[in-house]
Short mmCIF file of N, CA and C in Angstrom, two decimals:
data_model
loop_
_atom_site.label_atom_id
_atom_site.label_comp_id
_atom_site.label_asym_id
_atom_site.label_seq_id
_atom_site.Cartn_x
_atom_site.Cartn_y
_atom_site.Cartn_z
N MET A 83 11.27 -5.27 38.94
CA MET A 83 10.46 -4.81 37.74
C MET A 83 10.92 -3.80 36.62
N ARG A 84 11.10 -4.34 35.73
CA ARG A 84 11.54 -3.19 34.74
C ARG A 84 10.66 -2.75 33.40
N VAL A 85 10.73 -1.64 33.20
CA VAL A 85 10.16 -1.23 32.23
C VAL A 85 11.03 -0.18 31.55
N TYR A 86 11.00 0.04 30.10
CA TYR A 86 11.66 0.77 29.28
C TYR A 86 11.07 2.13 28.82
N TYR A 87 11.65 3.01 29.06
CA TYR A 87 11.54 4.37 28.91
C TYR A 87 10.82 4.84 27.31
N TRP A 88 11.18 3.87 26.48
CA TRP A 88 10.54 3.74 25.22
C TRP A 88 8.88 3.40 25.11
N GLN A 89 8.84 2.27 26.06
CA GLN A 89 7.59 1.68 26.46
C GLN A 89 6.85 2.94 26.74
N LEU A 90 6.62 3.58 27.69
CA LEU A 90 6.33 4.64 28.50
C LEU A 90 5.88 5.60 27.20
N VAL A 91 7.08 6.12 26.43
CA VAL A 91 6.36 7.07 25.28
C VAL A 91 5.51 6.34 24.21
N ALA A 92 5.62 5.17 23.78
CA ALA A 92 4.51 4.38 22.72
C ALA A 92 3.44 4.54 23.86
N GLN A 93 3.29 4.20 24.73
CA GLN A 93 1.82 4.28 25.41
C GLN A 93 1.49 5.57 25.41
N VAL A 94 1.73 6.65 25.65
CA VAL A 94 1.07 7.94 25.62
C VAL A 94 0.94 8.04 24.32
N MET A 95 1.82 7.88 23.57
CA MET A 95 1.51 8.25 21.81
C MET A 95 -0.16 7.14 21.53
N ARG A 96 0.17 5.94 21.77
CA ARG A 96 -0.94 5.47 21.54
C ARG A 96 -2.29 6.37 21.86
N ASN A 97 -2.30 6.51 23.48
CA ASN A 97 -3.31 6.90 24.56
C ASN A 97 -3.55 7.93 23.95
N SER A 98 -2.96 9.11 23.67
CA SER A 98 -3.27 10.39 22.92
C SER A 98 -4.05 9.96 21.87
N ARG A 99 -3.63 9.25 21.10
CA ARG A 99 -4.36 8.87 19.61
C ARG A 99 -5.66 8.52 20.01
N GLU A 100 -6.08 7.38 20.67
CA GLU A 100 -6.90 6.97 21.25
C GLU A 100 -7.97 7.96 21.73
N LEU A 101 -7.49 8.79 22.64
CA LEU A 101 -8.34 9.50 23.36
C LEU A 101 -8.99 11.06 22.40
N ALA A 102 -8.20 10.98 21.31
CA ALA A 102 -8.24 11.79 20.33
C ALA A 102 -9.63 11.52 19.25
N GLY A 103 -9.50 10.33 19.43
CA GLY A 103 -10.61 9.32 18.48
C GLY A 103 -9.93 9.13 16.96
N LEU A 104 -8.77 9.08 16.94
CA LEU A 104 -8.02 9.01 15.58
C LEU A 104 -7.91 7.46 15.24
N THR A 105 -7.77 6.99 14.26
CA THR A 105 -7.12 5.44 13.79
C THR A 105 -5.88 5.95 13.83
N GLN A 106 -5.40 4.70 13.18
CA GLN A 106 -3.58 4.81 12.92
C GLN A 106 -3.47 5.42 11.66
N ALA A 107 -4.53 5.23 10.82
CA ALA A 107 -4.59 5.61 9.46
C ALA A 107 -4.66 6.95 9.34
N GLY A 108 -5.64 7.19 10.43
CA GLY A 108 -6.16 9.06 10.45
C GLY A 108 -5.08 9.92 11.23
N ILE A 109 -4.09 9.25 11.98
CA ILE A 109 -3.01 9.96 12.42
C ILE A 109 -1.73 9.64 11.53
N SER A 110 -1.72 9.05 10.67
CA SER A 110 -0.53 8.62 9.99
C SER A 110 -0.86 9.65 8.78
N GLN A 111 -1.92 10.22 8.43
CA GLN A 111 -1.98 10.96 7.35
C GLN A 111 -1.87 12.44 8.09
N ARG A 112 -2.18 12.26 9.11
CA ARG A 112 -1.94 13.88 9.56
C ARG A 112 -0.24 14.63 10.21
N VAL A 113 0.50 12.93 10.27
CA VAL A 113 1.77 13.51 10.77
C VAL A 113 2.90 12.91 9.67
N GLY A 114 2.10 12.62 8.45
CA GLY A 114 2.93 12.48 7.00
C GLY A 114 3.77 11.18 7.35
N ALA A 115 3.34 10.17 8.08
CA ALA A 115 3.98 8.64 8.19
C ALA A 115 2.95 7.83 7.50
N SER A 116 3.58 6.85 7.52
CA SER A 116 2.96 5.41 7.05
C SER A 116 2.62 4.57 8.21
N ARG A 117 1.45 4.11 7.81
CA ARG A 117 0.53 3.39 8.83
C ARG A 117 1.62 2.38 9.31
N SER A 118 2.35 1.70 8.68
CA SER A 118 3.39 0.85 9.70
C SER A 118 4.06 1.68 10.49
N ALA A 119 4.61 3.09 10.32
CA ALA A 119 5.22 4.06 10.67
C ALA A 119 4.66 4.32 12.19
N VAL A 120 3.54 4.27 11.82
CA VAL A 120 2.49 4.80 13.18
C VAL A 120 2.81 3.20 14.22
N GLN A 121 2.55 2.27 13.64
CA GLN A 121 2.33 1.14 14.37
C GLN A 121 3.70 1.01 15.14
N ALA A 122 4.84 1.20 14.41
CA ALA A 122 6.01 0.90 15.25
C ALA A 122 6.44 2.26 16.22
N MET A 123 5.93 3.28 16.07
CA MET A 123 6.00 4.03 16.85
C MET A 123 4.79 3.46 18.21
N GLU A 124 3.92 3.36 18.10
CA GLU A 124 2.85 2.92 19.41
C GLU A 124 3.46 1.90 19.88
N SER A 125 4.40 0.77 19.06
CA SER A 125 4.50 -0.22 19.86
C SER A 125 5.77 -0.40 20.49
N SER A 126 6.72 0.41 19.90
CA SER A 126 8.53 0.39 20.31
C SER A 126 8.89 1.58 20.50
N GLY A 127 8.29 2.76 20.19
CA GLY A 127 8.73 4.07 19.92
C GLY A 127 9.98 3.98 18.59
N ALA A 128 9.74 3.32 18.16
CA ALA A 128 10.51 3.41 16.59
C ALA A 128 10.37 4.46 15.81
N ARG A 129 10.98 4.96 14.72
CA ARG A 129 11.04 6.01 14.35
C ARG A 129 10.36 7.37 14.52
N LEU A 130 10.49 7.68 15.89
CA LEU A 130 9.75 8.60 16.37
C LEU A 130 10.98 9.70 16.41
N THR A 131 10.81 10.66 15.76
CA THR A 131 11.71 11.53 15.99
C THR A 131 11.05 13.04 16.48
N ALA A 132 11.70 14.03 16.57
CA ALA A 132 11.13 15.08 17.32
C ALA A 132 10.05 15.75 16.40
N GLU A 133 10.51 15.47 15.34
CA GLU A 133 9.43 16.47 14.10
C GLU A 133 8.24 15.79 14.49
N ARG A 134 8.31 14.62 14.42
CA ARG A 134 6.98 13.36 14.38
C ARG A 134 6.04 13.54 15.56
N MET A 135 6.97 13.73 16.72
CA MET A 135 6.58 14.31 18.01
C MET A 135 5.36 15.38 17.88
N CYS A 136 6.08 16.43 17.24
CA CYS A 136 5.29 17.64 17.32
C CYS A 136 4.28 17.66 16.49
N ALA A 137 4.41 16.95 15.51
CA ALA A 137 3.02 16.85 14.33
C ALA A 137 1.97 16.05 15.14
N TRP A 138 2.48 15.03 15.83
CA TRP A 138 1.52 14.05 16.54
C TRP A 138 0.81 14.67 17.49
N SER A 139 1.61 15.44 18.16
CA SER A 139 0.91 16.41 19.28
C SER A 139 -0.01 17.39 19.09
N GLY A 140 0.14 17.90 17.70
CA GLY A 140 -0.69 18.74 17.01
C GLY A 140 -1.73 18.27 16.57
N ALA A 141 -1.67 17.03 15.99
CA ALA A 141 -2.77 16.31 15.55
C ALA A 141 -3.70 15.54 16.64
N VAL A 142 -3.17 15.50 17.71
CA VAL A 142 -3.89 14.85 18.96
C VAL A 142 -4.62 16.18 19.67
N GLY A 143 -4.10 17.38 19.34
CA GLY A 143 -4.63 18.54 20.18
C GLY A 143 -4.04 18.85 21.10
N ARG A 144 -2.66 18.54 21.48
CA ARG A 144 -1.98 18.58 22.61
C ARG A 144 -0.78 19.25 22.24
N THR A 145 0.11 19.62 23.03
CA THR A 145 1.65 20.09 22.88
C THR A 145 2.73 18.83 22.87
N HIS A 146 3.71 18.97 22.51
CA HIS A 146 4.67 18.12 22.48
C HIS A 146 5.24 18.04 23.96
N VAL A 147 5.12 19.19 24.59
CA VAL A 147 5.74 19.51 26.04
C VAL A 147 4.62 18.54 26.77
N SER A 148 3.43 18.56 26.73
CA SER A 148 2.28 17.85 27.37
C SER A 148 2.36 16.61 27.41
N LEU A 149 2.66 15.79 26.30
CA LEU A 149 3.11 14.55 25.94
C LEU A 149 4.11 14.26 26.80
N ILE A 150 5.53 14.86 26.64
CA ILE A 150 6.54 14.51 27.36
C ILE A 150 6.17 14.46 29.05
N GLN A 151 5.42 15.38 29.48
CA GLN A 151 5.11 15.45 31.02
C GLN A 151 4.46 14.70 31.17
N GLU A 152 3.61 14.11 30.65
CA GLU A 152 2.91 12.62 30.77
C GLU A 152 3.78 11.49 31.34
N VAL A 153 4.59 11.38 30.15
CA VAL A 153 5.61 10.31 30.15
C VAL A 153 6.57 10.15 31.30
N GLU A 154 6.86 11.56 31.72
CA GLU A 154 7.53 11.60 32.83
C GLU A 154 6.63 11.40 34.09
N GLU A 155 5.55 11.82 34.12
CA GLU A 155 4.56 11.48 35.38
C GLU A 155 4.39 9.99 35.40
N ARG A 156 4.08 9.47 34.39
CA ARG A 156 4.39 7.62 34.35
C ARG A 156 5.31 7.32 34.78
N LYS A 157 6.43 7.56 34.74
CA LYS A 157 7.90 7.27 35.02
C LYS A 157 8.27 7.46 36.56
N ARG A 158 7.65 8.60 37.27
CA ARG A 158 7.69 9.03 38.23
C ARG A 158 7.07 8.21 39.04
N ARG A 159 5.54 7.84 38.81
CA ARG A 159 4.63 6.72 39.72
C ARG A 159 5.01 5.39 39.48
N LEU A 160 5.51 5.03 38.33
CA LEU A 160 6.24 3.56 38.27
C LEU A 160 7.48 3.22 39.58
N GLU A 161 8.14 4.42 39.25
CA GLU A 161 9.36 4.76 40.08
C GLU A 161 9.22 4.68 41.50
N GLU A 162 7.75 5.09 41.87
CA GLU A 162 7.47 5.28 43.42
C GLU A 162 6.93 3.84 43.79
N ASP A 163 6.51 2.99 42.92
CA ASP A 163 5.88 1.91 42.85
C ASP A 163 7.13 0.41 42.96
N GLY A 164 8.15 1.27 42.89
CA GLY A 164 9.29 0.33 43.01
C GLY A 164 9.74 -0.30 41.72
N TRP A 165 9.13 0.12 40.31
CA TRP A 165 9.54 -0.05 39.56
C TRP A 165 11.02 0.55 39.07
N GLU A 166 11.65 -0.02 38.22
CA GLU A 166 13.15 0.44 37.59
C GLU A 166 12.59 0.89 35.87
N VAL A 167 12.76 1.99 35.71
CA VAL A 167 12.52 2.61 34.29
C VAL A 167 13.95 2.92 33.50
N ALA A 168 14.23 2.12 32.72
CA ALA A 168 15.52 2.05 32.05
C ALA A 168 15.40 2.65 30.60
N LEU A 169 16.65 3.57 30.17
CA LEU A 169 16.15 4.04 28.97
C LEU A 169 16.42 3.33 28.05
N ASP A 170 17.48 2.17 28.08
CA ASP A 170 17.49 1.42 26.88
C ASP A 170 18.10 -0.07 27.51
N ARG A 171 18.14 -1.12 26.90
CA ARG A 171 18.65 -2.63 27.17
C ARG A 171 20.12 -2.33 27.65
N SER A 172 21.02 -1.42 27.05
CA SER A 172 22.17 -1.35 27.51
C SER A 172 22.52 -0.96 28.89
N GLN A 173 21.41 -0.65 29.77
CA GLN A 173 21.53 -0.78 31.29
C GLN A 173 21.27 -2.16 31.77
N GLU A 174 20.94 -2.98 30.90
CA GLU A 174 20.96 -4.62 31.87
C GLU A 174 22.13 -5.00 32.29
N VAL A 175 22.19 -5.76 33.48
CA VAL A 175 23.31 -6.74 33.64
C VAL A 175 23.85 -7.29 32.50
N GLY A 176 25.41 -6.99 32.07
CA GLY A 176 26.11 -7.38 30.86
C GLY A 176 25.52 -7.38 29.92
N GLY A 177 24.82 -5.72 29.98
CA GLY A 177 24.56 -5.43 28.46
C GLY A 177 25.42 -4.23 28.23
#
């Protein structure tokens, strides 16, 4: 089974927003991004920059380091359970 790293990042972003009690519209205002950009970040990791991750972490009351640590912890647990965590689709056979 395979999951992509960006999927883990997107999950952590969405979960951190929800735990902070923010809507997509609310976080978009706080990070200076459109709602469609927030939707893209939460679904595919698209449009996510280091600057936006730092703004996001502040908006949800966390540090960017804690968000990355959570992604890495999820990755570790998945790998322990036999999942492959690929960086991108170029790692696919024939990709």
